Amino acid sequence: MKKTIFFLFIAILFSLCTKKEKLKKEETVVDVNFDSNIKSINEGDSVTFINLSTSDQNVTYEWVFIGATPSKSSQKNPTVRYNKFGNYDVKLVVISKSKKDSLISNSFVNVKAPAGKDTISVNFDSQNKSIFEDESVVFSNLTQSSDPEVSYEWTFIGGVPSKSSQKNPIVKYDKSGNYDVKLVVSSKSKRDSLIGNSFVNVKSSLTKGLLLLYPLNGNANDYSGNNINGTVSSSATLTSGKSGMANTAYQFIGNANSFIQIPTEKLKLNTFSYCLWVYLDELPAFGNQYMPFAIGNTGGDQHIQAMNNVTDGHGWAFGGYNQYYPSFFKSNQKTLEAKKWYLIVVTRSNNKASLYVDCNLVAEVSSAQTVLPSYSPNQVIAKLGSRYDGTFPLKGKVDEFRIYDRALTLSDISRLCGKEPGLDDELKL
């Protein structure tokens, strides 16, 4: 019996090795490389490229020659001509039956201008073409000129400044969109230009650091891309939202069984922003409060409060338990209004927590040292509609709830109040 098992084991091992060998043989190995007979030439001269690529299968070649004639070739060792001075990239793609690999060599060919000829080759780039609103782009001027004394005229659509004569300007973009950049270079006797169409992509700052987004349009699914979908209790129902459209918000009926529970694995943050639209059907009873949102457990939580003459405050408030430091708490001390939509934003970073109501900073609390939110080792629970344990349930509505892993700026919060056109497309709502 032992011999039978031993031989069976050997047979299986041999079979696996054989299959592995077959797989190895089927794999295509492609190593892309090239050189040329010359790299520095004069205008009108030609370069012959030497294909050094290797492969264990038959392959085809796709060459791309920026600024050359021809600009493309499928020959193994092509010859191309360059008519205008400048530095030019070369790209080679090698394709087998099962694999495709490529190599780009930047500024591989240097084409020199004739002696005494005034020549300009305009070019520019940047390391950060995709940015968020209120960020800047540092432009790199790659222009080549036979005359060392040239002037630059930059035009930045949507940028601040919109024009510049600096060689390598820094430009800030305040609004999302795709923007062209134009550079005109002038010498004593020559002028040339280049336009980079949609060269700068500016993304909405409201997508930066976005961890969770519940539009609450028919469900509690997360549209941030992080898949932190909420679970709706049977006593929380769809209702009209801040836009007045049906099924664009959730109604909470003021008891512990009316809530949306939120997974918290990614939400135990030291720096954050909580943003939500809240509608109070009626005010809390005198001396009582609602908690439209809270995250925490018996060891502490971070929460938003709507209070009606509670002992420790009045109006909208933020409360946050801290590690080894007294709790943060601050209210705006202003009487609440029922049957009105409010935008409530809470930000926390390092040693400070701020409360914004309808885009206005209404309360702020801080410490002289950096302090962190406090939770116990027990499970952390997050809920819309009540505190983590079901206390202080909301009687009202919630629409468009967000969590960020950063403290939003006042500019960001202003954008939330008047959400700019096109953001829904950017967030795929």
Coordinates of C-alpha atoms in Angstrom, one line a residue:
M1 CA 0.0 0.0 0.0
K2 CA 2.8 2.4 0.9
K3 CA 4.6 1.7 -2.4
T4 CA 1.3 2.5 -4.3
I5 CA 1.0 5.8 -2.5
F6 CA 4.6 6.6 -3.1
F7 CA 4.4 5.9 -6.9
L8 CA 1.1 7.9 -7.1
F9 CA 2.8 10.9 -5.5
I10 CA 5.7 10.6 -7.9
A11 CA 3.3 10.5 -10.9
I12 CA 1.4 13.6 -9.7
L13 CA 4.6 15.5 -9.1
F14 CA 5.9 14.5 -12.6
S15 CA 2.6 15.6 -14.1
L16 CA 2.7 19.0 -12.4
C17 CA 6.3 19.5 -13.5
T18 CA 5.4 18.6 -17.1
K19 CA 2.5 21.1 -17.0
K20 CA 4.8 23.8 -15.6
E21 CA 7.4 23.1 -18.3
K22 CA 4.6 23.4 -21.0
L23 CA 3.5 26.7 -19.5
K24 CA 7.0 28.0 -19.5
K25 CA 7.4 27.1 -23.2
E26 CA 4.1 28.9 -24.0
E27 CA 5.2 32.1 -22.3
T28 CA 6.6 34.8 -24.6
V29 CA 9.7 36.6 -23.6
V30 CA 10.1 40.0 -25.2
D31 CA 13.0 42.4 -24.4
V32 CA 12.6 45.7 -26.2
N33 CA 15.8 47.7 -26.9
F34 CA 17.2 49.9 -29.7
D35 CA 20.0 52.2 -30.6
S36 CA 21.0 54.3 -33.7
N37 CA 24.0 54.9 -35.9
I38 CA 24.0 58.5 -34.8
K39 CA 22.1 60.6 -32.2
S40 CA 23.2 64.1 -32.9
I41 CA 22.6 65.4 -36.5
N42 CA 21.9 68.6 -38.5
E43 CA 18.6 69.6 -39.9
G44 CA 17.7 67.5 -43.0
D45 CA 20.0 64.6 -42.0
S46 CA 18.8 61.0 -41.4
V47 CA 19.1 58.5 -38.6
T48 CA 19.2 54.7 -39.0
F49 CA 17.8 52.9 -36.0
I50 CA 19.3 49.6 -34.8
N51 CA 16.7 47.2 -33.4
L52 CA 18.3 45.3 -30.5
S53 CA 15.0 43.7 -29.3
T54 CA 15.0 40.0 -28.6
S55 CA 12.1 37.5 -28.4
D56 CA 11.6 33.7 -28.4
Q57 CA 8.8 34.1 -31.0
N58 CA 8.2 35.9 -34.3
V59 CA 7.3 39.5 -33.7
T60 CA 6.2 42.7 -35.5
Y61 CA 7.5 46.2 -34.9
E62 CA 5.7 49.5 -34.5
W63 CA 8.1 52.5 -34.4
V64 CA 6.9 56.1 -33.6
F65 CA 9.2 59.0 -34.5
I66 CA 8.1 62.4 -33.3
G67 CA 9.2 65.1 -35.7
A68 CA 10.6 62.7 -38.3
T69 CA 9.7 61.6 -41.8
P70 CA 8.2 59.0 -41.9
S71 CA 6.7 59.4 -38.4
K72 CA 5.9 55.7 -38.2
S73 CA 7.5 52.4 -39.4
S74 CA 7.1 48.7 -39.2
Q75 CA 10.6 47.9 -40.5
K76 CA 13.1 46.2 -38.2
N77 CA 15.8 48.8 -38.7
P78 CA 14.2 51.9 -40.3
T79 CA 15.9 55.1 -41.5
V80 CA 14.1 58.4 -40.9
R81 CA 14.9 62.1 -41.7
Y82 CA 14.6 65.1 -39.3
N83 CA 14.0 68.5 -40.9
K84 CA 13.7 70.7 -37.9
F85 CA 16.0 71.3 -35.1
G86 CA 15.1 70.1 -31.6
N87 CA 15.2 67.0 -29.3
Y88 CA 12.9 64.2 -30.2
D89 CA 11.5 61.1 -28.5
V90 CA 11.5 57.6 -30.1
K91 CA 9.1 54.8 -29.3
L92 CA 9.3 51.1 -30.3
V93 CA 6.5 48.6 -29.7
V94 CA 7.3 44.9 -30.1
I95 CA 4.3 42.6 -30.6
S96 CA 4.2 38.8 -30.5
K97 CA 1.2 36.4 -30.6
S98 CA 0.6 36.7 -26.8
K99 CA 2.6 39.7 -25.6
K100 CA 3.1 43.4 -26.3
D101 CA 6.0 45.4 -24.9
S102 CA 7.4 48.9 -25.6
L103 CA 10.2 51.3 -24.9
I104 CA 10.2 55.1 -25.1
S105 CA 13.5 57.0 -25.2
N106 CA 13.0 60.7 -24.4
S107 CA 15.0 63.2 -26.4
F108 CA 16.8 60.3 -28.1
V109 CA 17.7 62.3 -31.2
N110 CA 19.2 65.8 -31.1
V111 CA 18.8 67.8 -34.3
K112 CA 21.1 70.8 -34.4
A113 CA 20.3 74.1 -36.2
P114 CA 22.6 75.3 -39.1
A115 CA 25.3 77.8 -38.0
G116 CA 24.0 81.3 -38.2
K117 CA 20.3 80.4 -38.6
D118 CA 17.9 81.7 -36.0
T119 CA 15.8 78.8 -35.0
I120 CA 13.2 78.2 -32.2
S121 CA 11.7 74.9 -31.2
V122 CA 8.9 75.5 -28.6
N123 CA 8.1 72.8 -26.1
F124 CA 7.0 72.6 -22.5
D125 CA 5.8 70.1 -19.9
S126 CA 4.9 69.8 -16.2
Q127 CA 5.2 67.1 -13.5
N128 CA 1.7 67.6 -12.3
K129 CA -0.8 67.9 -15.2
S130 CA -3.7 66.5 -13.0
I131 CA -4.5 68.6 -9.9
F132 CA -7.3 69.5 -7.6
E133 CA -8.9 73.0 -7.4
D134 CA -6.8 75.6 -5.6
E135 CA -3.6 73.7 -6.4
S136 CA -0.8 74.9 -8.7
V137 CA 1.1 73.6 -11.7
V138 CA 4.8 74.2 -12.1
F139 CA 5.6 74.5 -15.9
S140 CA 8.9 73.3 -17.3
N141 CA 10.0 75.3 -20.4
L142 CA 11.8 72.9 -22.8
T143 CA 12.1 75.4 -25.6
Q144 CA 15.3 75.3 -27.7
S145 CA 16.6 78.4 -29.5
S146 CA 19.8 79.2 -31.4
D147 CA 19.5 82.7 -30.0
P148 CA 20.0 82.8 -26.2
E149 CA 18.0 86.0 -25.9
V150 CA 14.4 85.1 -26.3
S151 CA 11.1 86.2 -24.6
Y152 CA 8.2 84.0 -23.4
E153 CA 4.5 84.7 -23.6
W154 CA 2.4 82.2 -21.7
T155 CA -1.4 82.1 -21.8
F156 CA -3.2 80.0 -19.2
I157 CA -6.9 79.6 -19.7
G158 CA -8.6 79.4 -16.3
G159 CA -5.2 79.9 -14.5
V160 CA -4.0 82.5 -12.0
P161 CA -2.1 84.4 -13.4
S162 CA -3.7 84.0 -16.9
K163 CA -0.5 85.3 -18.5
S164 CA 3.2 85.2 -17.7
S165 CA 6.5 86.1 -19.2
Q166 CA 8.6 83.9 -16.8
K167 CA 10.5 81.0 -18.2
N168 CA 9.1 78.4 -15.8
P169 CA 5.9 79.9 -14.3
I170 CA 3.8 78.5 -11.4
V171 CA 0.0 78.8 -12.0
K172 CA -2.9 78.2 -9.7
Y173 CA -6.3 76.8 -10.9
D174 CA -9.4 77.5 -8.9
K175 CA -12.1 75.7 -10.8
S176 CA -12.4 72.2 -12.1
G177 CA -12.2 71.5 -15.9
N178 CA -9.7 70.8 -18.7
Y179 CA -7.6 73.8 -19.7
D180 CA -5.4 74.7 -22.7
V181 CA -1.9 76.2 -22.3
K182 CA -0.2 78.3 -25.0
L183 CA 3.5 79.3 -25.1
V184 CA 4.9 81.9 -27.7
V185 CA 8.7 82.2 -27.9
S186 CA 10.2 85.2 -29.7
S187 CA 13.8 86.0 -30.7
K188 CA 15.0 89.0 -32.6
S189 CA 14.0 87.6 -35.9
K190 CA 11.8 84.6 -35.3
R191 CA 8.6 83.7 -33.4
D192 CA 7.1 80.3 -32.7
S193 CA 4.3 78.9 -30.6
L194 CA 2.8 75.7 -29.1
I195 CA -0.6 75.0 -27.8
G196 CA -1.2 72.2 -25.3
N197 CA -4.9 71.3 -25.7
S198 CA -6.5 70.3 -22.4
F199 CA -3.0 70.2 -21.0
V200 CA -4.1 70.7 -17.4
N201 CA -6.9 68.6 -15.8
V202 CA -8.3 70.2 -12.7
K203 CA -10.5 67.9 -10.5
S204 CA -13.1 69.2 -8.0
S205 CA -11.6 69.6 -4.6
L206 CA -14.8 67.9 -3.3
T207 CA -13.4 64.6 -4.6
K208 CA -10.1 65.0 -2.7
G209 CA -9.9 62.7 0.3
L210 CA -13.5 61.6 -0.2
L211 CA -14.0 58.3 1.7
L212 CA -17.7 58.0 1.7
L213 CA -20.6 59.6 -0.3
Y214 CA -24.2 58.7 0.2
P215 CA -26.4 60.7 -2.2
L216 CA -29.3 58.7 -0.7
N217 CA -31.0 58.6 -4.1
G218 CA -33.1 55.5 -3.6
N219 CA -30.6 53.7 -1.4
A220 CA -27.7 54.0 1.0
N221 CA -25.0 53.0 -1.5
D222 CA -21.6 54.6 -1.4
Y223 CA -20.6 56.6 -4.5
S224 CA -17.1 57.5 -3.5
G225 CA -15.6 54.3 -5.0
N226 CA -14.7 52.8 -1.6
N227 CA -17.8 50.6 -1.4
I228 CA -18.8 51.5 2.1
N229 CA -22.5 50.8 1.6
G230 CA -24.9 51.5 4.4
T231 CA -27.6 49.2 5.8
V232 CA -31.0 50.8 6.1
S233 CA -33.3 49.7 9.0
S234 CA -36.9 49.0 8.3
S235 CA -38.1 52.1 10.1
A236 CA -36.0 54.5 7.9
T237 CA -37.8 55.2 4.7
L238 CA -37.1 57.2 1.5
T239 CA -38.6 60.7 1.2
S240 CA -38.2 63.9 -0.7
G241 CA -34.8 65.6 -0.3
K242 CA -33.4 69.1 -0.3
S243 CA -34.2 69.4 -4.0
G244 CA -37.8 68.5 -3.4
M245 CA -37.6 65.4 -5.5
A246 CA -39.0 62.1 -4.2
N247 CA -36.8 59.3 -2.9
T248 CA -33.7 61.5 -2.6
A249 CA -33.3 61.5 1.2
Y250 CA -34.2 59.3 4.2
Q251 CA -36.8 59.9 6.8
F252 CA -36.1 59.0 10.5
I253 CA -39.0 58.7 12.8
G254 CA -37.4 59.4 16.2
N255 CA -36.8 56.0 17.7
A256 CA -33.9 53.7 18.2
N257 CA -35.0 51.4 15.3
S258 CA -34.9 54.1 12.7
F259 CA -31.3 54.5 11.4
I260 CA -28.8 53.7 8.6
Q261 CA -25.7 51.8 9.9
I262 CA -22.4 52.4 8.2
P263 CA -19.3 50.1 8.1
T264 CA -16.5 51.7 10.1
E265 CA -13.3 49.8 9.0
K266 CA -12.1 52.8 7.1
L267 CA -13.7 55.5 9.1
K268 CA -11.8 55.5 12.5
L269 CA -10.0 58.7 11.6
N270 CA -7.9 61.2 13.5
T271 CA -8.4 63.9 10.8
F272 CA -11.8 64.1 9.1
S273 CA -14.8 66.1 7.9
Y274 CA -18.4 65.0 8.3
C275 CA -20.9 66.7 6.0
L276 CA -24.7 66.2 5.8
W277 CA -27.9 68.0 5.0
V278 CA -30.4 67.8 7.9
Y279 CA -34.1 68.6 8.1
L280 CA -35.9 68.7 11.5
D281 CA -39.5 67.7 11.3
E282 CA -39.9 69.2 14.7
L283 CA -37.6 70.5 17.4
P284 CA -36.3 68.2 20.1
A285 CA -38.3 68.4 23.3
F286 CA -37.1 71.1 25.7
G287 CA -34.0 69.9 27.4
N288 CA -33.4 67.2 24.9
Q289 CA -31.4 66.7 21.7
Y290 CA -31.1 64.7 18.4
M291 CA -27.9 63.1 17.0
P292 CA -28.2 63.0 13.2
F293 CA -24.8 61.2 13.0
A294 CA -22.4 59.6 15.4
I295 CA -19.5 57.2 15.2
G296 CA -18.0 55.4 18.3
N297 CA -18.7 53.1 21.2
T298 CA -18.7 53.0 25.0
G299 CA -15.1 54.3 25.0
G300 CA -16.1 57.5 23.2
D301 CA -17.5 58.9 20.0
Q302 CA -17.6 61.8 17.6
H303 CA -21.1 63.2 17.0
I304 CA -23.3 66.0 15.6
Q305 CA -26.0 67.3 17.9
A306 CA -29.2 69.3 17.5
M307 CA -30.1 70.6 21.0
N308 CA -33.0 72.4 22.5
N309 CA -31.8 74.1 25.7
V310 CA -29.7 71.2 26.9
T311 CA -27.7 71.8 30.1
D312 CA -24.4 72.0 28.2
G313 CA -25.5 73.8 25.1
H314 CA -28.1 75.0 22.6
G315 CA -28.5 74.8 18.9
W316 CA -26.2 72.9 16.5
A317 CA -23.1 71.4 18.2
F318 CA -20.2 69.0 17.7
G319 CA -19.0 66.7 20.4
G320 CA -15.8 64.6 20.3
Y321 CA -14.2 62.4 23.0
N322 CA -10.4 62.6 23.2
Q323 CA -7.6 60.4 24.3
Y324 CA -6.0 61.6 27.6
Y325 CA -7.6 65.0 27.2
P326 CA -11.0 66.6 28.0
S327 CA -13.7 66.1 25.4
F328 CA -14.2 68.7 22.6
F329 CA -17.6 70.2 22.7
K330 CA -19.0 73.4 21.2
S331 CA -22.4 74.7 20.1
N332 CA -23.5 77.7 18.1
Q333 CA -26.0 78.8 20.9
K334 CA -28.6 79.6 18.3
T335 CA -32.2 78.5 18.4
L336 CA -33.0 75.7 16.0
E337 CA -35.6 76.0 13.3
A338 CA -37.9 73.1 12.3
K339 CA -38.9 72.3 8.7
K340 CA -35.8 73.8 7.2
W341 CA -32.8 72.2 5.5
Y342 CA -29.4 72.8 7.1
L343 CA -26.0 72.0 5.8
I344 CA -23.9 70.8 8.7
V345 CA -20.1 70.4 8.4
V346 CA -17.7 69.3 11.1
T347 CA -13.9 69.3 10.5
R348 CA -11.2 68.0 12.9
S349 CA -7.5 68.1 12.4
N350 CA -4.7 67.8 15.0
N351 CA -5.8 70.0 17.9
K352 CA -8.9 71.7 16.5
A353 CA -12.5 70.9 15.7
S354 CA -14.7 73.3 13.7
L355 CA -18.5 73.5 13.2
Y356 CA -20.0 75.1 10.1
V357 CA -23.7 75.7 9.6
D358 CA -24.9 76.6 6.1
C359 CA -21.2 77.4 5.2
N360 CA -20.6 79.7 8.1
L361 CA -18.1 78.9 10.8
V362 CA -20.2 79.1 14.0
A363 CA -18.1 77.3 16.6
E364 CA -14.6 76.2 17.1
V365 CA -12.7 74.4 19.9
S366 CA -9.0 73.5 20.3
S367 CA -6.3 72.3 22.6
A368 CA -2.8 73.5 23.2
Q369 CA -1.5 70.1 22.2
T370 CA -2.3 67.5 19.5
V371 CA -5.1 65.2 20.7
L372 CA -6.7 62.2 19.1
P373 CA -10.3 60.9 19.0
S374 CA -11.0 58.2 21.7
Y375 CA -12.7 54.8 21.2
S376 CA -12.5 51.7 23.2
P377 CA -11.2 48.4 21.8
N378 CA -14.8 47.3 21.3
Q379 CA -16.5 47.4 17.9
V380 CA -16.9 51.0 16.6
I381 CA -20.4 51.7 15.3
A382 CA -21.5 54.5 12.9
K383 CA -25.1 55.5 12.4
L384 CA -27.2 58.1 10.6
G385 CA -30.4 58.9 12.5
S386 CA -29.1 58.3 16.1
R387 CA -26.1 57.8 18.3
Y388 CA -24.2 54.5 18.0
D389 CA -26.3 52.9 20.8
G390 CA -29.7 54.2 19.4
T391 CA -30.0 57.1 21.9
F392 CA -31.0 60.6 20.9
P393 CA -32.8 59.5 17.7
L394 CA -33.5 62.0 15.0
K395 CA -37.1 63.0 14.0
G396 CA -36.4 64.4 10.6
K397 CA -34.5 63.8 7.3
V398 CA -30.9 63.4 6.1
D399 CA -29.7 64.0 2.5
E400 CA -26.3 63.8 0.9
F401 CA -23.9 62.5 3.6
R402 CA -20.1 62.6 3.1
I403 CA -17.0 61.7 5.1
Y404 CA -13.5 63.0 4.1
D405 CA -10.1 61.9 5.5
R406 CA -9.0 65.6 5.7
A407 CA -10.3 68.8 7.2
L408 CA -12.2 70.7 4.4
T409 CA -11.2 74.3 3.8
L410 CA -13.7 77.2 3.8
S411 CA -13.4 77.2 0.0
D412 CA -14.4 73.5 -0.1
I413 CA -17.3 74.1 2.2
S414 CA -18.6 77.0 0.1
R415 CA -18.5 74.7 -2.9
L416 CA -20.7 72.2 -0.9
C417 CA -23.3 74.9 -0.4
G418 CA -23.5 75.7 -4.1
K419 CA -22.2 72.5 -5.6
E420 CA -20.6 73.3 -9.0
P421 CA -22.0 72.0 -12.3
G422 CA -20.3 68.9 -13.5
L423 CA -19.5 67.5 -10.1
D424 CA -22.2 64.8 -10.4
D425 CA -20.5 63.5 -13.5
E426 CA -17.1 63.5 -11.8
L427 CA -18.5 61.5 -8.9
K428 CA -20.6 59.3 -11.2
L429 CA -23.8 60.1 -9.3

